[in-house]
């Protein structure tokens, strides 16, 4: 460092000529300044190269002062540094050329500039330097040299670079995450769409299933009903068969008995007429006492009445047996025919007119229907049952029975509506059961509707009822216009 002091003296000479720019005391201050600093004079010759410069660039002041080599530590080829541009007054024209966008002008000090750049040949792996340069002027304001400071800002730059890279990385991560998020969002939206669709599908399927379930339970009910009817039908057929014969001979014996009785009464009358002719008073008294004992006059009146009642009872039993036979499908003489249903309804109404004419008006709302293939007598029987039930249900002064007809697709329907008592919900499920009746004993057999149900089954048809208590009931029967070929295959069982 001794050389620095020696050279400093030389330089101080130069500076002295510029009216003591750097006094010897300042030289110490300059040298001790921890910021690397050098000074060139107006001829671009280095006058000062402080210790910090020596440390930073590894070049002694003695090697530099008095030379124009201040470019050497920085560049591989000779070129001006900031201090040169100031001294040669070419800042305006050359700054941009040499320092592009790496410099900044100080606003407070005229012609002072700072810049920052990377110098690959400095240090082990190059250094980032922040350098400032300002003119040195004499008392007249003339530029007599320039001072330049150099600071190693590599650490800051590395930190900044790391920060920048971290930021870039962060941005990249954020961008990536944003993309992933957008993807996830899209997937979610798609999931929601699929879920919504699946939900709608499930709901639709549920509705279908509920409808199917309702149909199934309806079918099950019908099956149950027909099963019940079938088994009761077999039972009824057996019972009807067993009762039919004894009832038959009781009925015919009754006819004979009536004849016999009539003969006996005639005989008795003859005896009575002959009574006055009896001479023996004893015999006459005995006959009189016996007559009084047996109440012959009463017997003569009561026996025919008893016979009549018994005959009616037997006739009723025969009717029930006949109904049972019909119900159990044991009538062999049935033929499928094309029939005019309206004619059938009319003749049925004629037969039952006595039962309804005092109770209800019959309103006919017939549709335009063709001839229908059916078992006419059985259809008539159904209509009779329904009309009689309707009349029976009317308990007010005068009711109304409406009979309608029509076709629907390949089927014909007949509806019988009344404004009678209606059927309670509880009874609605039972009215087709055989022997179910709400009528007084002796008034209803409870077979009418089950019989009708069986007949409609035979026609591949249906019988339905709608009713509201206190308002009335509507029965509707419906079956195919054309009977499908399976007729008369059931063996003709006789009773
Ligand atoms: N139109 C109707 N209005 C009200 N109840 C009815 C009607 N038709 C049938 N019913 C009810 O159904 C039951 C069964 O009818 P049915 O099988 O014809 O037997 P019955 O007429 O001998 O009672 C009746 O007792 C009655 O309670
Ligand atoms: Mg009835």
Short mmCIF file of C-alpha atoms and ligand atoms in Angstrom, two decimals:
data_model
loop_
_atom_site.label_atom_id
_atom_site.label_comp_id
_atom_site.label_asym_id
_atom_site.label_seq_id
_atom_site.Cartn_x
_atom_site.Cartn_y
_atom_site.Cartn_z
CA UNK A 1 0.00 0.00 0.00
CA UNK A 2 3.05 2.19 0.27
CA UNK A 3 2.86 2.51 -3.46
CA UNK A 4 -0.61 3.91 -3.21
CA UNK A 5 0.56 6.69 -0.96
CA UNK A 6 3.44 7.47 -3.27
CA UNK A 7 1.14 7.51 -6.31
CA UNK A 8 -1.42 9.46 -4.43
CA UNK A 9 1.05 12.24 -4.01
CA UNK A 10 1.48 12.25 -7.76
CA UNK A 11 -2.23 12.35 -8.32
CA UNK A 12 -2.65 14.91 -5.62
CA UNK A 13 -0.41 17.04 -7.78
CA UNK A 14 -2.94 16.76 -10.56
CA UNK A 15 -5.76 17.48 -8.24
CA UNK A 16 -3.85 20.34 -6.70
CA UNK A 17 -3.73 21.97 -10.11
CA UNK A 18 -7.54 21.78 -9.99
CA UNK A 19 -7.50 24.00 -6.97
CA UNK A 20 -7.16 21.41 -4.18
CA UNK A 21 -10.06 19.16 -5.13
CA UNK A 22 -8.74 16.45 -2.82
CA UNK A 23 -6.70 17.72 0.11
CA UNK A 24 -4.25 15.28 1.75
CA UNK A 25 -6.68 14.81 4.61
CA UNK A 26 -9.37 13.91 2.17
CA UNK A 27 -7.02 11.36 0.62
CA UNK A 28 -7.10 9.38 3.86
CA UNK A 29 -10.86 9.69 3.93
CA UNK A 30 -11.04 8.60 0.27
CA UNK A 31 -8.81 5.64 0.84
CA UNK A 32 -10.69 4.54 3.95
CA UNK A 33 -14.06 4.75 2.24
CA UNK A 34 -15.40 1.16 2.19
CA UNK A 35 -17.04 1.81 -1.18
CA UNK A 36 -14.70 1.00 -4.08
CA UNK A 37 -13.98 4.35 -5.74
CA UNK A 38 -11.63 5.59 -8.39
CA UNK A 39 -11.03 8.96 -10.00
CA UNK A 40 -9.85 9.83 -13.49
CA UNK A 41 -8.70 13.24 -14.67
CA UNK A 42 -9.63 15.09 -17.82
CA UNK A 43 -7.17 12.94 -19.79
CA UNK A 44 -8.86 9.74 -18.62
CA UNK A 45 -5.83 8.93 -16.47
CA UNK A 46 -6.51 7.27 -13.15
CA UNK A 47 -5.59 9.57 -10.29
CA UNK A 48 -7.17 7.66 -7.43
CA UNK A 49 -7.87 3.91 -6.87
CA UNK A 50 -8.85 3.33 -3.25
CA UNK A 51 -8.29 0.25 -1.09
CA UNK A 52 -11.79 -1.01 -1.54
CA UNK A 53 -11.06 -0.96 -5.29
CA UNK A 54 -7.93 -2.99 -4.71
CA UNK A 55 -9.90 -5.57 -2.68
CA UNK A 56 -12.79 -5.70 -5.09
CA UNK A 57 -10.78 -6.07 -8.28
CA UNK A 58 -7.54 -7.56 -6.88
CA UNK A 59 -5.51 -4.85 -8.65
CA UNK A 60 -3.19 -2.57 -6.69
CA UNK A 61 -3.51 1.19 -6.94
CA UNK A 62 0.16 1.29 -7.94
CA UNK A 63 -0.66 -0.74 -11.02
CA UNK A 64 -3.56 1.47 -11.96
CA UNK A 65 -2.79 5.08 -11.05
CA UNK A 66 -1.26 6.96 -13.95
CA UNK A 67 -2.77 4.54 -16.50
CA UNK A 68 -5.93 4.53 -18.53
CA UNK A 69 -6.57 0.88 -17.59
CA UNK A 70 -9.61 1.37 -15.41
CA UNK A 71 -11.72 -0.55 -18.01
CA UNK A 72 -9.62 -3.67 -17.55
CA UNK A 73 -11.18 -5.17 -14.42
CA UNK A 74 -14.60 -4.95 -16.07
CA UNK A 75 -14.21 -5.77 -19.72
CA UNK A 76 -12.16 -8.05 -21.97
CA UNK A 77 -11.80 -5.33 -24.64
CA UNK A 78 -11.07 -1.64 -24.15
CA UNK A 79 -14.13 0.57 -23.95
CA UNK A 80 -15.22 3.68 -22.03
CA UNK A 81 -16.71 3.39 -18.54
CA UNK A 82 -19.23 5.87 -17.04
CA UNK A 83 -16.44 8.16 -15.78
CA UNK A 84 -14.95 8.31 -19.33
CA UNK A 85 -18.28 9.36 -20.82
CA UNK A 86 -18.57 12.16 -18.26
CA UNK A 87 -15.04 13.38 -18.86
CA UNK A 88 -15.41 13.27 -22.63
CA UNK A 89 -18.75 15.01 -22.32
CA UNK A 90 -20.40 12.30 -24.38
CA UNK A 91 -23.05 11.17 -21.89
CA UNK A 92 -25.87 12.33 -24.13
CA UNK A 93 -24.59 10.59 -27.22
CA UNK A 94 -23.00 7.42 -25.87
CA UNK A 95 -24.76 6.46 -22.59
CA UNK A 96 -27.49 4.60 -24.35
CA UNK A 97 -25.03 2.82 -26.66
CA UNK A 98 -22.92 1.44 -23.81
CA UNK A 99 -25.47 1.00 -21.04
CA UNK A 100 -28.78 0.49 -22.85
CA UNK A 101 -31.53 0.39 -20.23
CA UNK A 102 -29.25 -0.36 -17.29
CA UNK A 103 -28.56 3.29 -16.26
CA UNK A 104 -30.39 6.05 -14.45
CA UNK A 105 -29.58 9.80 -14.37
CA UNK A 106 -29.49 11.60 -11.02
CA UNK A 107 -31.87 14.50 -11.05
CA UNK A 108 -30.09 16.51 -8.34
CA UNK A 109 -26.49 16.32 -9.52
CA UNK A 110 -25.92 17.37 -13.09
CA UNK A 111 -24.40 14.68 -15.32
CA UNK A 112 -24.28 12.16 -12.46
CA UNK A 113 -25.30 8.66 -13.53
CA UNK A 114 -25.80 5.33 -11.87
CA UNK A 115 -26.05 1.89 -13.44
CA UNK A 116 -26.11 -1.75 -12.55
CA UNK A 117 -24.67 -4.64 -14.56
CA UNK A 118 -23.24 -8.12 -14.37
CA UNK A 119 -19.53 -8.64 -14.95
CA UNK A 120 -18.76 -12.29 -15.72
CA UNK A 121 -14.98 -12.05 -15.39
CA UNK A 122 -15.11 -10.65 -11.83
CA UNK A 123 -14.81 -12.95 -8.82
CA UNK A 124 -15.33 -16.71 -9.17
CA UNK A 125 -18.64 -16.69 -10.97
CA UNK A 126 -18.93 -13.04 -11.99
CA UNK A 127 -20.28 -10.15 -9.90
CA UNK A 128 -23.23 -7.77 -9.98
CA UNK A 129 -21.98 -4.21 -9.54
CA UNK A 130 -23.93 -1.07 -8.78
CA UNK A 131 -21.83 1.90 -9.99
CA UNK A 132 -22.25 5.63 -9.81
CA UNK A 133 -20.24 8.29 -11.62
CA UNK A 134 -20.21 12.03 -11.21
CA UNK A 135 -18.11 14.80 -12.70
CA UNK A 136 -15.41 16.61 -10.66
CA UNK A 137 -15.37 20.32 -11.43
CA UNK A 138 -12.95 23.17 -10.65
CA UNK A 139 -14.06 26.43 -9.20
CA UNK A 140 -15.07 27.63 -12.65
CA UNK A 141 -17.36 24.70 -13.08
CA UNK A 142 -15.16 23.06 -15.68
CA UNK A 143 -15.04 19.27 -15.65
CA UNK A 144 -11.58 18.30 -14.57
CA UNK A 145 -12.24 14.66 -13.89
CA UNK A 146 -14.81 12.12 -12.80
CA UNK A 147 -15.31 9.97 -9.75
CA UNK A 148 -16.81 6.52 -9.97
CA UNK A 149 -17.97 4.23 -7.13
CA UNK A 150 -18.57 0.53 -7.44
CA UNK A 151 -20.55 -1.65 -5.07
CA UNK A 152 -20.85 -5.40 -5.11
CA UNK A 153 -24.62 -5.99 -5.09
CA UNK A 154 -24.37 -9.66 -6.10
CA UNK A 155 -26.00 -10.90 -2.88
CA UNK A 156 -28.94 -8.58 -3.30
CA UNK A 157 -29.22 -9.48 -6.97
CA UNK A 158 -29.01 -13.22 -6.18
CA UNK A 159 -31.63 -12.74 -3.48
CA UNK A 160 -33.74 -10.72 -5.91
CA UNK A 161 -33.22 -13.35 -8.58
CA UNK A 162 -34.19 -16.11 -6.12
CA UNK A 163 -37.19 -14.03 -5.14
CA UNK A 164 -38.07 -13.49 -8.78
CA UNK A 165 -37.67 -17.19 -9.48
CA UNK A 166 -39.74 -18.04 -6.39
CA UNK A 167 -42.34 -15.60 -7.59
CA UNK A 168 -42.30 -17.13 -11.05
CA UNK A 169 -42.53 -20.56 -9.46
CA UNK A 170 -45.36 -19.34 -7.28
CA UNK A 171 -47.13 -17.86 -10.24
CA UNK A 172 -46.64 -21.11 -12.10
CA UNK A 173 -48.01 -23.07 -9.12
CA UNK A 174 -50.93 -20.66 -8.84
CA UNK A 175 -51.53 -20.96 -12.57
CA UNK A 176 -51.33 -24.75 -12.32
CA UNK A 177 -53.64 -24.76 -9.31
CA UNK A 178 -56.02 -22.41 -11.11
CA UNK A 179 -56.02 -24.81 -14.06
CA UNK A 180 -56.57 -27.77 -11.72
CA UNK A 181 -59.32 -25.81 -9.99
CA UNK A 182 -60.93 -24.97 -13.31
CA UNK A 183 -60.67 -28.65 -14.28
CA UNK A 184 -62.14 -29.70 -10.95
CA UNK A 185 -64.87 -27.11 -11.42
CA UNK A 186 -65.68 -28.46 -14.85
CA UNK A 187 -65.72 -32.00 -13.48
CA UNK A 188 -67.92 -30.88 -10.62
CA UNK A 189 -70.31 -29.18 -13.00
CA UNK A 190 -70.38 -32.36 -15.10
CA UNK A 191 -70.88 -34.45 -11.94
CA UNK A 192 -73.75 -32.19 -10.91
CA UNK A 193 -75.26 -32.45 -14.38
CA UNK A 194 -74.98 -36.26 -14.30
CA UNK A 195 -76.27 -36.36 -10.73
CA UNK A 196 -79.24 -34.19 -11.71
CA UNK A 197 -79.93 -36.43 -14.68
CA UNK A 198 -79.60 -39.54 -12.50
CA UNK A 199 -81.89 -37.95 -9.92
CA UNK A 200 -84.46 -37.22 -12.61
CA UNK A 201 -84.08 -40.78 -13.95
CA UNK A 202 -84.47 -42.20 -10.47
CA UNK A 203 -87.53 -40.09 -9.87
CA UNK A 204 -89.02 -41.13 -13.22
CA UNK A 205 -88.27 -44.77 -12.46
CA UNK A 206 -89.77 -44.33 -9.02
CA UNK A 207 -92.97 -42.95 -10.50
CA UNK A 208 -93.08 -45.82 -12.99
CA UNK A 209 -92.45 -48.27 -10.18
CA UNK A 210 -95.18 -46.77 -8.03
CA UNK A 211 -97.61 -46.97 -10.96
CA UNK A 212 -96.50 -50.54 -11.65
CA UNK A 213 -96.91 -51.37 -8.01
CA UNK A 214 -100.43 -50.00 -7.98
CA UNK A 215 -101.23 -52.04 -11.10
CA UNK A 216 -99.68 -55.10 -9.52
CA UNK A 217 -101.66 -54.78 -6.32
CA UNK A 218 -104.83 -54.23 -8.39
CA UNK A 219 -104.03 -57.37 -10.42
CA UNK A 220 -103.30 -59.23 -7.21
CA UNK A 221 -106.64 -58.16 -5.76
CA UNK A 222 -108.42 -59.31 -8.89
CA UNK A 223 -106.52 -62.59 -8.82
CA UNK A 224 -107.41 -63.05 -5.19
CA UNK A 225 -111.03 -62.31 -5.95
CA UNK A 226 -111.14 -64.76 -8.86
CA UNK A 227 -109.28 -67.39 -6.79
CA UNK A 228 -111.81 -66.94 -4.04
CA UNK A 229 -114.66 -67.17 -6.50
CA UNK A 230 -113.15 -70.19 -8.18
CA UNK A 231 -112.86 -72.14 -4.93
CA UNK A 232 -116.27 -71.03 -3.72
CA UNK A 233 -117.53 -71.88 -7.20
CA UNK A 234 -116.34 -75.46 -6.82
CA UNK A 235 -117.92 -75.68 -3.40
CA UNK A 236 -121.13 -74.13 -4.69
CA UNK A 237 -121.20 -76.51 -7.63
CA UNK A 238 -120.94 -79.48 -5.25
CA UNK A 239 -123.52 -78.13 -2.85
CA UNK A 240 -125.87 -77.19 -5.68
CA UNK A 241 -125.51 -80.66 -7.17
CA UNK A 242 -126.26 -82.31 -3.81
CA UNK A 243 -129.21 -80.09 -2.96
CA UNK A 244 -130.69 -80.02 -6.42
CA UNK A 245 -131.89 -83.66 -6.42
CA UNK A 246 -133.60 -83.72 -2.98
CA UNK A 247 -135.09 -80.30 -3.67
CA UNK A 248 -136.31 -81.69 -6.99
CA UNK A 249 -138.19 -84.58 -5.47
CA UNK A 250 -139.40 -82.52 -2.48
CA UNK A 251 -140.81 -80.05 -4.99
CA UNK A 252 -142.46 -82.77 -7.08
CA UNK A 253 -143.68 -84.65 -3.96
CA UNK A 254 -145.21 -81.39 -2.83
CA UNK A 255 -147.21 -81.27 -6.04
CA UNK A 256 -148.41 -84.84 -5.45
CA UNK A 257 -149.08 -84.09 -1.76
CA UNK A 258 -151.22 -81.10 -2.75
CA UNK A 259 -153.22 -83.36 -5.03
CA UNK A 260 -153.57 -85.98 -2.28
CA UNK A 261 -154.62 -83.33 0.23
CA UNK A 262 -157.11 -81.92 -2.16
CA UNK A 263 -158.59 -85.45 -2.50
CA UNK A 264 -158.63 -85.88 1.26
CA UNK A 265 -160.36 -82.54 1.76
CA UNK A 266 -162.91 -83.54 -0.82
CA UNK A 267 -163.38 -86.83 1.01
CA UNK A 268 -163.71 -84.97 4.31
CA UNK A 269 -166.30 -82.66 2.81
CA UNK A 270 -168.25 -85.71 1.66
CA UNK A 271 -168.05 -87.15 5.15
CA UNK A 272 -169.19 -83.86 6.63
CA UNK A 273 -172.10 -83.68 4.21
CA UNK A 274 -173.07 -87.21 5.27
CA UNK A 275 -172.86 -86.44 8.99
CA UNK A 276 -176.53 -85.46 9.52
CA UNK A 277 -177.44 -88.88 8.19
CA UNK A 278 -175.72 -90.59 11.11
CA UNK A 279 -178.46 -92.14 13.27
CA UNK A 280 -176.36 -93.04 16.29
CA UNK A 281 -176.22 -89.95 18.50
CA UNK A 282 -173.22 -91.48 20.21
CA UNK A 283 -171.26 -91.75 16.98
CA UNK A 284 -172.36 -88.24 15.96
CA UNK A 285 -171.20 -86.82 19.30
CA UNK A 286 -167.83 -88.56 18.99
CA UNK A 287 -167.27 -87.20 15.50
CA UNK A 288 -168.15 -83.70 16.68
CA UNK A 289 -165.81 -83.93 19.64
CA UNK A 290 -162.92 -85.13 17.43
CA UNK A 291 -163.64 -82.34 14.90
CA UNK A 292 -163.54 -79.79 17.68
CA UNK A 293 -160.43 -81.38 19.12
CA UNK A 294 -158.48 -81.19 15.88
CA UNK A 295 -159.99 -77.81 14.96
CA UNK A 296 -160.92 -79.09 11.56
CA UNK A 297 -162.18 -75.70 10.33
CA UNK A 298 -158.82 -74.11 11.14
CA UNK A 299 -156.91 -77.03 9.61
CA UNK A 300 -158.86 -76.66 6.37
CA UNK A 301 -157.74 -73.05 6.17
CA UNK A 302 -154.22 -73.44 7.51
CA UNK A 303 -153.04 -76.54 5.66
CA UNK A 304 -153.25 -74.90 2.18
CA UNK A 305 -151.55 -71.79 3.56
CA UNK A 306 -148.76 -73.91 5.08
CA UNK A 307 -148.43 -75.79 1.81
CA UNK A 308 -148.22 -72.53 -0.14
CA UNK A 309 -145.58 -71.08 2.14
CA UNK A 310 -143.55 -74.29 2.04
CA UNK A 311 -143.78 -74.33 -1.74
CA UNK A 312 -142.57 -70.75 -1.90
CA UNK A 313 -139.71 -71.66 0.43
CA UNK A 314 -138.77 -74.59 -1.75
CA UNK A 315 -139.03 -72.45 -4.90
CA UNK A 316 -136.72 -69.97 -3.25
CA UNK A 317 -134.25 -72.71 -2.38
CA UNK A 318 -134.42 -73.90 -6.01
CA UNK A 319 -133.76 -70.33 -7.19
CA UNK A 320 -130.74 -70.08 -4.92
CA UNK A 321 -129.48 -73.44 -6.13
CA UNK A 322 -130.00 -72.25 -9.72
CA UNK A 323 -128.05 -69.06 -8.95
CA UNK A 324 -125.34 -71.16 -7.38
CA UNK A 325 -125.20 -73.34 -10.47
CA UNK A 326 -124.96 -70.29 -12.71
CA UNK A 327 -122.39 -68.76 -10.46
CA UNK A 328 -120.28 -71.91 -10.57
CA UNK A 329 -120.67 -72.14 -14.32
CA UNK A 330 -122.43 -75.43 -14.56
CA UNK A 331 -125.08 -74.43 -17.06
CA UNK A 332 -124.25 -76.40 -20.16
CA UNK A 333 -126.68 -74.93 -22.64
CA UNK A 334 -125.04 -71.61 -23.36
CA UNK A 335 -124.26 -70.34 -26.77
CA UNK A 336 -122.21 -67.38 -27.84
CA UNK A 337 -124.34 -65.14 -29.97
CA UNK A 338 -124.21 -61.78 -31.65
CA UNK A 339 -126.86 -59.88 -29.75
CA UNK A 340 -128.48 -56.48 -29.64
CA UNK A 341 -127.72 -55.40 -26.09
CA UNK A 342 -130.28 -52.60 -26.01
CA UNK A 343 -133.04 -55.14 -26.75
CA UNK A 344 -131.72 -57.32 -23.94
CA UNK A 345 -131.74 -54.36 -21.53
CA UNK A 346 -135.32 -53.51 -22.53
CA UNK A 347 -136.63 -57.04 -21.94
CA UNK A 348 -134.79 -57.23 -18.62
CA UNK A 349 -136.32 -53.91 -17.56
CA UNK A 350 -139.73 -55.32 -18.47
CA UNK A 351 -139.22 -58.33 -16.25
CA UNK A 352 -138.21 -56.22 -13.25
CA UNK A 353 -140.48 -53.27 -13.95
CA UNK A 354 -142.70 -54.19 -10.98
CA UNK A 355 -139.74 -53.86 -8.65
CA UNK A 356 -138.64 -50.47 -9.86
CA UNK A 357 -141.58 -48.59 -11.23
CA UNK A 358 -142.66 -47.28 -7.79
CA UNK A 359 -139.15 -46.43 -6.70
CA UNK A 360 -137.24 -44.80 -9.53
CA UNK A 361 -137.31 -43.27 -12.99
CA UNK A 362 -135.16 -45.04 -15.51
CA UNK A 363 -133.14 -42.76 -17.78
CA UNK A 364 -131.53 -44.31 -20.83
CA UNK A 365 -128.46 -42.80 -22.41
CA UNK A 366 -127.65 -45.43 -24.98
CA UNK A 367 -124.65 -45.04 -27.22
CA UNK A 368 -124.42 -46.18 -30.80
CA UNK A 369 -123.18 -49.74 -30.38
CA UNK A 370 -123.02 -52.63 -32.83
CA UNK A 371 -124.16 -56.17 -32.14
CA UNK A 372 -121.99 -57.75 -29.48
CA UNK A 373 -120.83 -61.31 -29.14
CA UNK A 374 -121.91 -62.64 -25.72
CA UNK A 375 -123.96 -65.14 -23.74
CA UNK A 376 -127.12 -63.00 -23.91
CA UNK A 377 -129.09 -64.63 -21.08
CA UNK A 378 -126.14 -64.21 -18.75
CA UNK A 379 -125.57 -60.58 -19.68
CA UNK A 380 -129.27 -60.02 -19.07
CA UNK A 381 -128.88 -61.61 -15.68
CA UNK A 382 -126.02 -59.24 -14.82
CA UNK A 383 -128.09 -56.26 -15.92
CA UNK A 384 -131.02 -57.51 -13.89
CA UNK A 385 -128.85 -57.88 -10.79
CA UNK A 386 -127.43 -54.40 -11.20
CA UNK A 387 -130.81 -52.76 -11.86
CA UNK A 388 -132.43 -54.57 -8.92
CA UNK A 389 -129.55 -53.61 -6.63
CA UNK A 390 -129.89 -50.00 -7.80
CA UNK A 391 -133.62 -50.04 -7.06
CA UNK A 392 -132.99 -51.65 -3.66
CA UNK A 393 -130.47 -48.94 -2.79
CA UNK A 394 -132.97 -46.15 -3.33
CA UNK A 395 -134.57 -45.32 -0.02
CA UNK A 396 -135.80 -41.85 -0.77
CA UNK A 397 -139.21 -41.01 -2.12
CA UNK A 398 -138.17 -41.38 -5.75
CA UNK A 399 -134.79 -41.99 -7.22
CA UNK A 400 -133.18 -42.16 -10.61
CA UNK A 401 -131.48 -45.02 -12.38
CA UNK A 402 -129.41 -44.11 -15.43
CA UNK A 403 -128.42 -46.76 -17.92
CA UNK A 404 -125.66 -45.87 -20.36
CA UNK A 405 -123.84 -47.80 -23.06
CA UNK A 406 -120.96 -47.24 -25.40
CA UNK A 407 -117.84 -48.69 -26.95
CA UNK A 408 -114.22 -48.06 -26.16
CA UNK A 409 -111.53 -49.38 -28.48
CA UNK A 410 -112.54 -53.01 -29.12
CA UNK A 411 -114.81 -53.21 -26.08
CA UNK A 412 -118.40 -52.48 -25.18
CA UNK A 413 -119.51 -51.09 -21.85
CA UNK A 414 -122.76 -50.70 -19.97
CA UNK A 415 -123.11 -48.47 -16.95
CA UNK A 416 -125.88 -48.49 -14.37
CA UNK A 417 -125.92 -45.50 -12.06
CA UNK A 418 -128.22 -44.78 -9.17
CA UNK A 419 -128.61 -41.99 -6.67
CA UNK A 420 -129.29 -44.34 -3.80
CA UNK A 421 -127.56 -44.95 -0.50
CA UNK A 422 -124.13 -45.69 -2.00
CA UNK A 423 -121.62 -48.19 -0.65
CA UNK A 424 -119.27 -47.59 2.28
CA UNK A 425 -115.55 -47.83 1.58
CA UNK A 426 -115.33 -50.78 3.91
CA UNK A 427 -118.03 -52.69 2.00
CA UNK A 428 -116.64 -51.80 -1.45
CA UNK A 429 -114.03 -54.54 -1.12
CA UNK A 430 -116.60 -57.14 -0.09
CA UNK A 431 -119.64 -56.67 -2.31
CA UNK A 432 -118.35 -59.18 -4.90
CA UNK A 433 -117.90 -61.84 -2.24
CA UNK A 434 -120.50 -64.58 -2.48
CA UNK A 435 -123.16 -64.31 0.22
CA UNK A 436 -122.13 -60.81 1.18
CA UNK A 437 -125.31 -58.83 1.66
CA UNK A 438 -126.41 -55.86 3.72
CA UNK A 439 -130.04 -56.65 3.10
CA UNK A 440 -132.42 -58.10 5.67
CA UNK A 441 -132.63 -61.87 6.07
CA UNK A 442 -134.79 -63.26 3.29
CA UNK A 443 -134.35 -60.13 1.16
CA UNK A 444 -130.88 -60.66 -0.24
CA UNK A 445 -128.84 -63.75 -1.01
CA UNK A 446 -125.56 -61.90 -1.49
CA UNK A 447 -125.02 -63.84 -4.72
CA UNK A 448 -126.04 -61.24 -7.33
CA UNK A 449 -122.72 -59.45 -7.68
CA UNK A 450 -120.48 -62.49 -7.31
CA UNK A 451 -122.59 -64.19 -9.98
CA UNK A 452 -122.21 -61.11 -12.18
CA UNK A 453 -118.47 -61.05 -11.53
CA UNK A 454 -118.21 -64.69 -12.68
CA UNK A 455 -120.24 -63.96 -15.79
CA UNK A 456 -118.02 -60.99 -16.70
CA UNK A 457 -114.93 -63.16 -16.24
CA UNK A 458 -116.43 -65.66 -18.60
CA UNK A 459 -116.72 -62.79 -21.09
CA UNK A 460 -113.05 -61.84 -20.59
CA UNK A 461 -114.45 -58.63 -19.23
CA UNK A 462 -114.62 -56.69 -16.01
CA UNK A 463 -117.07 -55.24 -13.55
CA UNK A 464 -116.15 -52.05 -11.74
CA UNK A 465 -117.85 -49.90 -9.18
CA UNK A 466 -117.60 -46.26 -8.14
CA UNK A 467 -119.54 -45.11 -5.17
CA UNK A 468 -119.87 -42.46 -2.55
CA UNK A 469 -121.87 -43.01 0.58
CA UNK A 470 -125.15 -41.11 0.49
CA UNK A 471 -124.72 -40.04 -3.14
CA UNK A 472 -125.10 -43.25 -5.12
CA UNK A 473 -123.25 -45.96 -6.97
CA UNK A 474 -122.21 -46.60 -10.55
CA UNK A 475 -121.50 -50.10 -11.81
CA UNK A 476 -119.80 -50.54 -15.16
CA UNK A 477 -119.41 -53.79 -17.03
CA UNK A 478 -117.11 -54.03 -20.04
CA UNK A 479 -116.07 -56.86 -22.34
CA UNK A 480 -114.67 -57.40 -25.85
CA UNK A 481 -117.10 -56.92 -28.72
CA UNK A 482 -115.68 -60.01 -30.34
CA UNK A 483 -115.26 -63.06 -28.13
CA UNK A 484 -111.85 -64.71 -28.45
CA UNK A 485 -111.95 -68.39 -29.51
CA UNK A 486 -111.98 -70.54 -26.40
CA UNK A 487 -115.71 -70.83 -26.10
CA UNK A 488 -117.52 -73.97 -24.99
CA UNK A 489 -114.32 -75.73 -24.03
CA UNK A 490 -115.44 -76.06 -20.43
CA UNK A 491 -117.08 -79.49 -20.12
CA UNK A 492 -120.83 -79.40 -19.72
CA UNK A 493 -121.24 -80.58 -16.18
CA UNK A 494 -124.82 -81.30 -15.30
CA UNK A 495 -126.38 -80.74 -11.95
N1 LIG B 1 -126.39 -50.05 -6.37
C1 LIG B 1 -126.04 -50.33 -5.10
N2 LIG B 1 -126.11 -49.38 -4.15
C2 LIG B 1 -125.77 -49.68 -2.85
N3 LIG B 1 -125.32 -50.88 -2.44
C3 LIG B 1 -125.24 -51.86 -3.35
C4 LIG B 1 -125.58 -51.65 -4.73
N4 LIG B 1 -125.38 -52.81 -5.39
C5 LIG B 1 -124.93 -53.70 -4.48
N5 LIG B 1 -124.85 -53.15 -3.26
C6 LIG B 1 -124.39 -53.79 -2.00
O1 LIG B 1 -123.77 -55.02 -2.34
C7 LIG B 1 -124.36 -56.06 -1.60
C8 LIG B 1 -124.29 -57.34 -2.43
O2 LIG B 1 -125.11 -57.27 -3.55
P1 LIG B 1 -125.57 -58.60 -4.22
O3 LIG B 1 -124.37 -59.44 -4.46
O4 LIG B 1 -126.37 -58.26 -5.42
O5 LIG B 1 -126.40 -59.30 -3.13
P2 LIG B 1 -127.82 -58.87 -2.57
O6 LIG B 1 -128.42 -57.92 -3.54
O7 LIG B 1 -128.54 -60.16 -2.51
O8 LIG B 1 -127.55 -58.28 -1.24
C9 LIG B 1 -125.76 -55.57 -1.32
O9 LIG B 1 -126.30 -56.20 -0.20
C10 LIG B 1 -125.52 -54.10 -1.08
O10 LIG B 1 -125.04 -53.88 0.23
MG1 LIG B 2 -128.51 -58.21 -5.57
#
